Amino acid sequence: MRYAKCIIIPDDEGLHPVDKRIADHPEVSRELLHNVNLLADETIVTIYQFAGDREALETILEDSPMVCKYQLSGVGDEIHAYIHVEAHERLVGLLSMLKEFEFIFDTPLEFTRRGGLRVTMIGDVQSFQEAIPDVPDGIRLKLLKTGKYEPNTDRLFSQLTERQQEILQTAVDMGYYNVPRAVTHEDIGNELGCTGGTVGGHLRKIESKILAQIIP
């Protein structure tokens, strides 16, 4: 079993009008896409993870005629959202193409800082190469790497946001988790151009998320 890791890069119109409206809002940040499913009637159900202003997100969803229904949950500025949206040619075309070539997403899918979607697709890599010409107009696939798929490989790390991954990787590289500890939050912040308090806050969220996954 093989995988292809790539970035889905939409043009300025985005993957779907609802997703585009959310992406353009300054007080809401798309973090992860935990699930996306094309239904028989070509409507689409998704489970997102957002950060930011819950009221702003609710306003977007309430005002959009393409939202069939939604439910929000979460604590603080972390928001989990079930969103059922109307069919849209571009996203339906992409999901139909992936279904035709029998790809399976390894979730969650991660939004990049530039608005792309980093995904790992499991299946036949040869089929992936054959599928590229069928990608809908306005969407580009950037292949990052391929390899043998091992379940759970990188799964915990992939659940972190891009910024959290950067901070954790820097902390490990600089020796924050060495015994004895080699650097402080402030040292890591100086390396990344942020405050020690910001680093500490991110590391606490990272540790909480990872420990919750591994402790029975």
mmCIF file of C-alpha atoms in Angstrom:
data_model
loop_
_atom_site.group_PDB
_atom_site.id
_atom_site.type_symbol
_atom_site.label_atom_id
_atom_site.label_comp_id
_atom_site.label_asym_id
_atom_site.label_seq_id
_atom_site.Cartn_x
_atom_site.Cartn_y
_atom_site.Cartn_z
ATOM 1 C CA MET A 1 0.000 0.000 0.000
ATOM 2 C CA ARG A 2 1.404 3.379 -1.057
ATOM 3 C CA TYR A 3 0.693 7.008 -0.305
ATOM 4 C CA ALA A 4 1.066 10.297 -2.117
ATOM 5 C CA LYS A 5 1.475 13.432 -0.023
ATOM 6 C CA CYS A 6 0.512 16.599 -1.862
ATOM 7 C CA ILE A 7 -0.940 20.084 -1.520
ATOM 8 C CA ILE A 8 -4.266 20.966 -3.133
ATOM 9 C CA ILE A 9 -3.877 24.542 -4.326
ATOM 10 C CA PRO A 10 -7.046 26.356 -5.458
ATOM 11 C CA ASP A 11 -7.033 29.634 -7.347
ATOM 12 C CA ASP A 12 -8.520 32.836 -5.886
ATOM 13 C CA GLU A 13 -12.058 31.422 -6.060
ATOM 14 C CA GLY A 14 -11.235 28.689 -3.534
ATOM 15 C CA LEU A 15 -12.560 25.132 -3.338
ATOM 16 C CA HIS A 16 -16.138 26.088 -2.412
ATOM 17 C CA PRO A 17 -17.906 29.452 -1.904
ATOM 18 C CA VAL A 18 -18.579 28.753 1.802
ATOM 19 C CA ASP A 19 -14.978 27.719 2.441
ATOM 20 C CA LYS A 20 -13.818 30.821 0.564
ATOM 21 C CA ARG A 21 -15.940 33.153 2.722
ATOM 22 C CA ILE A 22 -14.506 31.593 5.872
ATOM 23 C CA ALA A 23 -10.944 31.774 4.530
ATOM 24 C CA ASP A 24 -11.358 35.486 3.772
ATOM 25 C CA HIS A 25 -12.616 36.420 7.243
ATOM 26 C CA PRO A 26 -9.834 37.997 9.356
ATOM 27 C CA GLU A 27 -11.195 36.682 12.677
ATOM 28 C CA VAL A 28 -11.544 33.003 11.715
ATOM 29 C CA SER A 29 -8.702 30.642 10.852
ATOM 30 C CA ARG A 30 -9.130 27.246 9.181
ATOM 31 C CA GLU A 31 -6.863 24.778 10.977
ATOM 32 C CA LEU A 32 -7.748 21.206 10.002
ATOM 33 C CA LEU A 33 -10.302 19.362 7.893
ATOM 34 C CA HIS A 34 -11.093 16.164 9.773
ATOM 35 C CA ASN A 35 -13.473 14.758 7.195
ATOM 36 C CA VAL A 36 -15.013 15.581 3.824
ATOM 37 C CA ASN A 37 -17.582 13.358 2.148
ATOM 38 C CA LEU A 38 -19.429 13.616 -1.171
ATOM 39 C CA LEU A 39 -23.012 12.381 -0.818
ATOM 40 C CA ALA A 40 -25.158 10.744 -3.510
ATOM 41 C CA ASP A 41 -26.993 14.018 -4.201
ATOM 42 C CA GLU A 42 -23.592 15.734 -4.643
ATOM 43 C CA THR A 43 -23.984 17.810 -1.496
ATOM 44 C CA ILE A 44 -20.918 17.709 0.745
ATOM 45 C CA VAL A 45 -20.513 17.129 4.474
ATOM 46 C CA THR A 46 -17.394 18.291 6.279
ATOM 47 C CA ILE A 47 -15.928 18.368 9.762
ATOM 48 C CA TYR A 48 -13.636 21.356 10.263
ATOM 49 C CA GLN A 49 -11.433 22.575 13.066
ATOM 50 C CA PHE A 50 -11.267 26.372 13.284
ATOM 51 C CA ALA A 51 -9.610 28.901 15.554
ATOM 52 C CA GLY A 52 -10.950 32.371 16.253
ATOM 53 C CA ASP A 53 -14.247 34.156 16.726
ATOM 54 C CA ARG A 54 -17.185 31.745 17.048
ATOM 55 C CA GLU A 55 -19.789 34.461 16.518
ATOM 56 C CA ALA A 56 -18.101 35.563 13.287
ATOM 57 C CA LEU A 57 -18.136 31.975 12.023
ATOM 58 C CA GLU A 58 -21.804 31.554 12.935
ATOM 59 C CA THR A 59 -22.647 34.743 11.032
ATOM 60 C CA ILE A 60 -20.921 33.438 7.906
ATOM 61 C CA LEU A 61 -22.729 30.111 8.089
ATOM 62 C CA GLU A 62 -26.128 31.653 8.852
ATOM 63 C CA ASP A 63 -25.833 34.133 5.977
ATOM 64 C CA SER A 64 -24.664 31.650 3.342
ATOM 65 C CA PRO A 65 -27.477 30.214 1.172
ATOM 66 C CA MET A 66 -25.242 27.239 0.317
ATOM 67 C CA VAL A 67 -25.131 25.966 3.913
ATOM 68 C CA CYS A 68 -27.750 23.244 4.409
ATOM 69 C CA LYS A 69 -27.079 22.888 8.129
ATOM 70 C CA TYR A 70 -24.264 23.120 10.641
ATOM 71 C CA GLN A 71 -23.355 22.371 14.254
ATOM 72 C CA LEU A 72 -20.543 23.933 16.284
ATOM 73 C CA SER A 73 -18.751 22.734 19.406
ATOM 74 C CA GLY A 74 -15.483 23.431 21.184
ATOM 75 C CA VAL A 75 -13.905 25.365 24.001
ATOM 76 C CA GLY A 76 -12.329 28.816 23.884
ATOM 77 C CA ASP A 77 -11.117 29.837 20.457
ATOM 78 C CA GLU A 78 -10.918 26.232 19.183
ATOM 79 C CA ILE A 79 -14.061 25.441 17.199
ATOM 80 C CA HIS A 80 -15.146 22.117 15.727
ATOM 81 C CA ALA A 81 -17.803 22.391 13.044
ATOM 82 C CA TYR A 82 -20.016 19.941 11.167
ATOM 83 C CA ILE A 83 -21.038 21.725 7.966
ATOM 84 C CA HIS A 84 -23.310 20.357 5.228
ATOM 85 C CA VAL A 85 -23.088 22.442 2.053
ATOM 86 C CA GLU A 86 -24.780 22.494 -1.328
ATOM 87 C CA ALA A 87 -23.072 21.020 -4.384
ATOM 88 C CA HIS A 88 -20.484 23.162 -6.157
ATOM 89 C CA GLU A 89 -18.956 22.116 -9.466
ATOM 90 C CA ARG A 90 -15.314 22.557 -8.496
ATOM 91 C CA LEU A 91 -15.306 20.626 -5.216
ATOM 92 C CA VAL A 92 -17.696 17.978 -6.547
ATOM 93 C CA GLY A 93 -15.366 17.505 -9.509
ATOM 94 C CA LEU A 94 -12.322 17.098 -7.272
ATOM 95 C CA LEU A 95 -13.978 14.633 -4.891
ATOM 96 C CA SER A 96 -15.495 12.670 -7.781
ATOM 97 C CA MET A 97 -12.089 12.386 -9.429
ATOM 98 C CA LEU A 98 -10.494 11.099 -6.229
ATOM 99 C CA LYS A 99 -13.336 8.611 -5.774
ATOM 100 C CA GLU A 100 -13.009 7.398 -9.363
ATOM 101 C CA PHE A 101 -9.327 6.578 -8.832
ATOM 102 C CA GLU A 102 -10.119 4.942 -5.463
ATOM 103 C CA PHE A 103 -8.047 7.221 -3.248
ATOM 104 C CA ILE A 104 -8.583 7.402 0.491
ATOM 105 C CA PHE A 105 -7.680 10.499 2.518
ATOM 106 C CA ASP A 106 -5.536 9.989 5.602
ATOM 107 C CA THR A 107 -7.175 12.532 7.888
ATOM 108 C CA PRO A 108 -6.918 15.161 9.179
ATOM 109 C CA LEU A 109 -6.150 17.396 6.204
ATOM 110 C CA GLU A 110 -4.159 20.496 7.088
ATOM 111 C CA PHE A 111 -4.641 24.017 5.766
ATOM 112 C CA THR A 112 -1.406 25.788 4.841
ATOM 113 C CA ARG A 113 -0.661 29.450 5.490
ATOM 114 C CA ARG A 114 -1.115 30.233 1.803
ATOM 115 C CA GLY A 115 -4.588 28.717 1.648
ATOM 116 C CA GLY A 116 -3.747 25.289 0.260
ATOM 117 C CA LEU A 117 -4.745 21.966 1.754
ATOM 118 C CA ARG A 118 -2.006 19.485 2.638
ATOM 119 C CA VAL A 119 -3.285 15.936 2.164
ATOM 120 C CA THR A 120 -2.047 12.366 2.215
ATOM 121 C CA MET A 121 -3.851 10.117 -0.253
ATOM 122 C CA ILE A 122 -3.596 6.355 0.077
ATOM 123 C CA GLY A 123 -3.837 4.119 -2.953
ATOM 124 C CA ASP A 124 -2.038 3.324 -6.179
ATOM 125 C CA VAL A 125 0.600 5.965 -6.947
ATOM 126 C CA GLN A 126 0.360 5.138 -10.660
ATOM 127 C CA SER A 127 -3.324 6.047 -10.470
ATOM 128 C CA PHE A 128 -2.362 9.331 -8.847
ATOM 129 C CA GLN A 129 -0.227 10.225 -11.856
ATOM 130 C CA GLU A 130 -3.063 9.244 -14.195
ATOM 131 C CA ALA A 131 -5.536 11.333 -12.205
ATOM 132 C CA ILE A 132 -3.634 14.622 -12.427
ATOM 133 C CA PRO A 133 -4.991 15.563 -15.912
ATOM 134 C CA ASP A 134 -8.539 15.153 -14.533
ATOM 135 C CA VAL A 135 -8.089 17.731 -11.767
ATOM 136 C CA PRO A 136 -10.799 20.418 -12.232
ATOM 137 C CA ASP A 137 -9.866 23.802 -13.680
ATOM 138 C CA GLY A 138 -8.761 26.250 -11.014
ATOM 139 C CA ILE A 139 -7.142 23.580 -8.836
ATOM 140 C CA ARG A 140 -3.524 22.469 -8.888
ATOM 141 C CA LEU A 141 -1.988 19.436 -7.156
ATOM 142 C CA LYS A 142 1.594 19.825 -5.949
ATOM 143 C CA LEU A 143 3.162 16.423 -5.246
ATOM 144 C CA LEU A 144 5.458 16.490 -2.201
ATOM 145 C CA LYS A 145 6.481 12.848 -1.832
ATOM 146 C CA THR A 146 5.361 9.261 -2.157
ATOM 147 C CA GLY A 147 6.209 6.177 -0.171
ATOM 148 C CA LYS A 148 5.037 3.041 1.572
ATOM 149 C CA TYR A 149 2.029 3.752 3.757
ATOM 150 C CA GLU A 150 2.272 2.767 7.411
ATOM 151 C CA PRO A 151 -0.885 3.352 9.509
ATOM 152 C CA ASN A 152 -0.433 6.030 12.211
ATOM 153 C CA THR A 153 2.857 7.262 10.729
ATOM 154 C CA ASP A 154 2.998 11.040 11.365
ATOM 155 C CA ARG A 155 -0.662 10.944 12.449
ATOM 156 C CA LEU A 156 -0.164 12.784 15.751
ATOM 157 C CA PHE A 157 2.147 15.353 14.194
ATOM 158 C CA SER A 158 -0.288 15.944 11.328
ATOM 159 C CA GLN A 159 -3.043 16.849 13.809
ATOM 160 C CA LEU A 160 -1.080 19.932 14.854
ATOM 161 C CA THR A 161 -1.457 23.196 13.002
ATOM 162 C CA GLU A 162 1.395 24.348 10.777
ATOM 163 C CA ARG A 163 2.487 26.894 13.402
ATOM 164 C CA GLN A 164 2.359 24.277 16.168
ATOM 165 C CA GLN A 165 4.452 21.908 14.052
ATOM 166 C CA GLU A 166 7.026 24.644 13.507
ATOM 167 C CA ILE A 167 7.244 25.475 17.217
ATOM 168 C CA LEU A 168 7.441 21.830 18.308
ATOM 169 C CA GLN A 169 10.095 20.988 15.719
ATOM 170 C CA THR A 170 12.174 24.013 16.761
ATOM 171 C CA ALA A 171 11.802 23.138 20.454
ATOM 172 C CA VAL A 172 12.986 19.579 19.839
ATOM 173 C CA ASP A 173 15.866 20.688 17.602
ATOM 174 C CA MET A 174 17.067 23.250 20.157
ATOM 175 C CA GLY A 175 16.981 20.764 23.049
ATOM 176 C CA TYR A 176 13.913 21.926 24.967
ATOM 177 C CA TYR A 177 12.988 18.319 25.772
ATOM 178 C CA ASN A 178 16.528 17.228 26.618
ATOM 179 C CA VAL A 179 17.364 16.219 30.190
ATOM 180 C CA PRO A 180 18.546 18.594 31.522
ATOM 181 C CA ARG A 181 16.594 21.124 29.436
ATOM 182 C CA ALA A 182 18.925 23.052 27.125
ATOM 183 C CA VAL A 183 16.794 26.106 26.238
ATOM 184 C CA THR A 184 13.915 28.223 27.552
ATOM 185 C CA HIS A 185 10.685 29.445 25.983
ATOM 186 C CA GLU A 186 12.389 32.775 25.418
ATOM 187 C CA ASP A 187 15.251 31.127 23.500
ATOM 188 C CA ILE A 188 12.776 29.379 21.217
ATOM 189 C CA GLY A 189 10.806 32.604 20.804
ATOM 190 C CA ASN A 190 13.941 34.471 19.750
ATOM 191 C CA GLU A 191 14.572 31.827 17.105
ATOM 192 C CA LEU A 192 11.016 32.048 15.770
ATOM 193 C CA GLY A 193 10.453 35.775 16.159
ATOM 194 C CA CYS A 194 7.779 35.603 18.874
ATOM 195 C CA THR A 195 7.559 35.931 22.649
ATOM 196 C CA GLY A 196 8.392 33.254 25.185
ATOM 197 C CA GLY A 197 4.787 33.427 26.402
ATOM 198 C CA THR A 198 3.522 32.610 22.917
ATOM 199 C CA VAL A 199 5.862 29.617 22.722
ATOM 200 C CA GLY A 200 4.772 28.393 26.148
ATOM 201 C CA GLY A 201 1.098 28.664 25.246
ATOM 202 C CA HIS A 202 1.566 26.730 22.024
ATOM 203 C CA LEU A 203 3.638 24.004 23.686
ATOM 204 C CA ARG A 204 0.999 23.495 26.383
ATOM 205 C CA LYS A 205 -1.701 23.086 23.703
ATOM 206 C CA ILE A 206 0.550 20.721 21.743
ATOM 207 C CA GLU A 207 1.336 18.589 24.782
ATOM 208 C CA SER A 208 -2.328 18.459 25.796
ATOM 209 C CA LYS A 209 -3.415 17.371 22.317
ATOM 210 C CA ILE A 210 -0.737 14.669 21.980
ATOM 211 C CA LEU A 211 -1.115 13.277 25.505
ATOM 212 C CA ALA A 212 -4.885 13.040 25.086
ATOM 213 C CA GLN A 213 -4.279 10.781 22.078
ATOM 214 C CA ILE A 214 -1.842 8.365 23.721
ATOM 215 C CA ILE A 215 -3.227 8.017 27.266
ATOM 216 C CA PRO A 216 -6.065 5.440 27.514
#
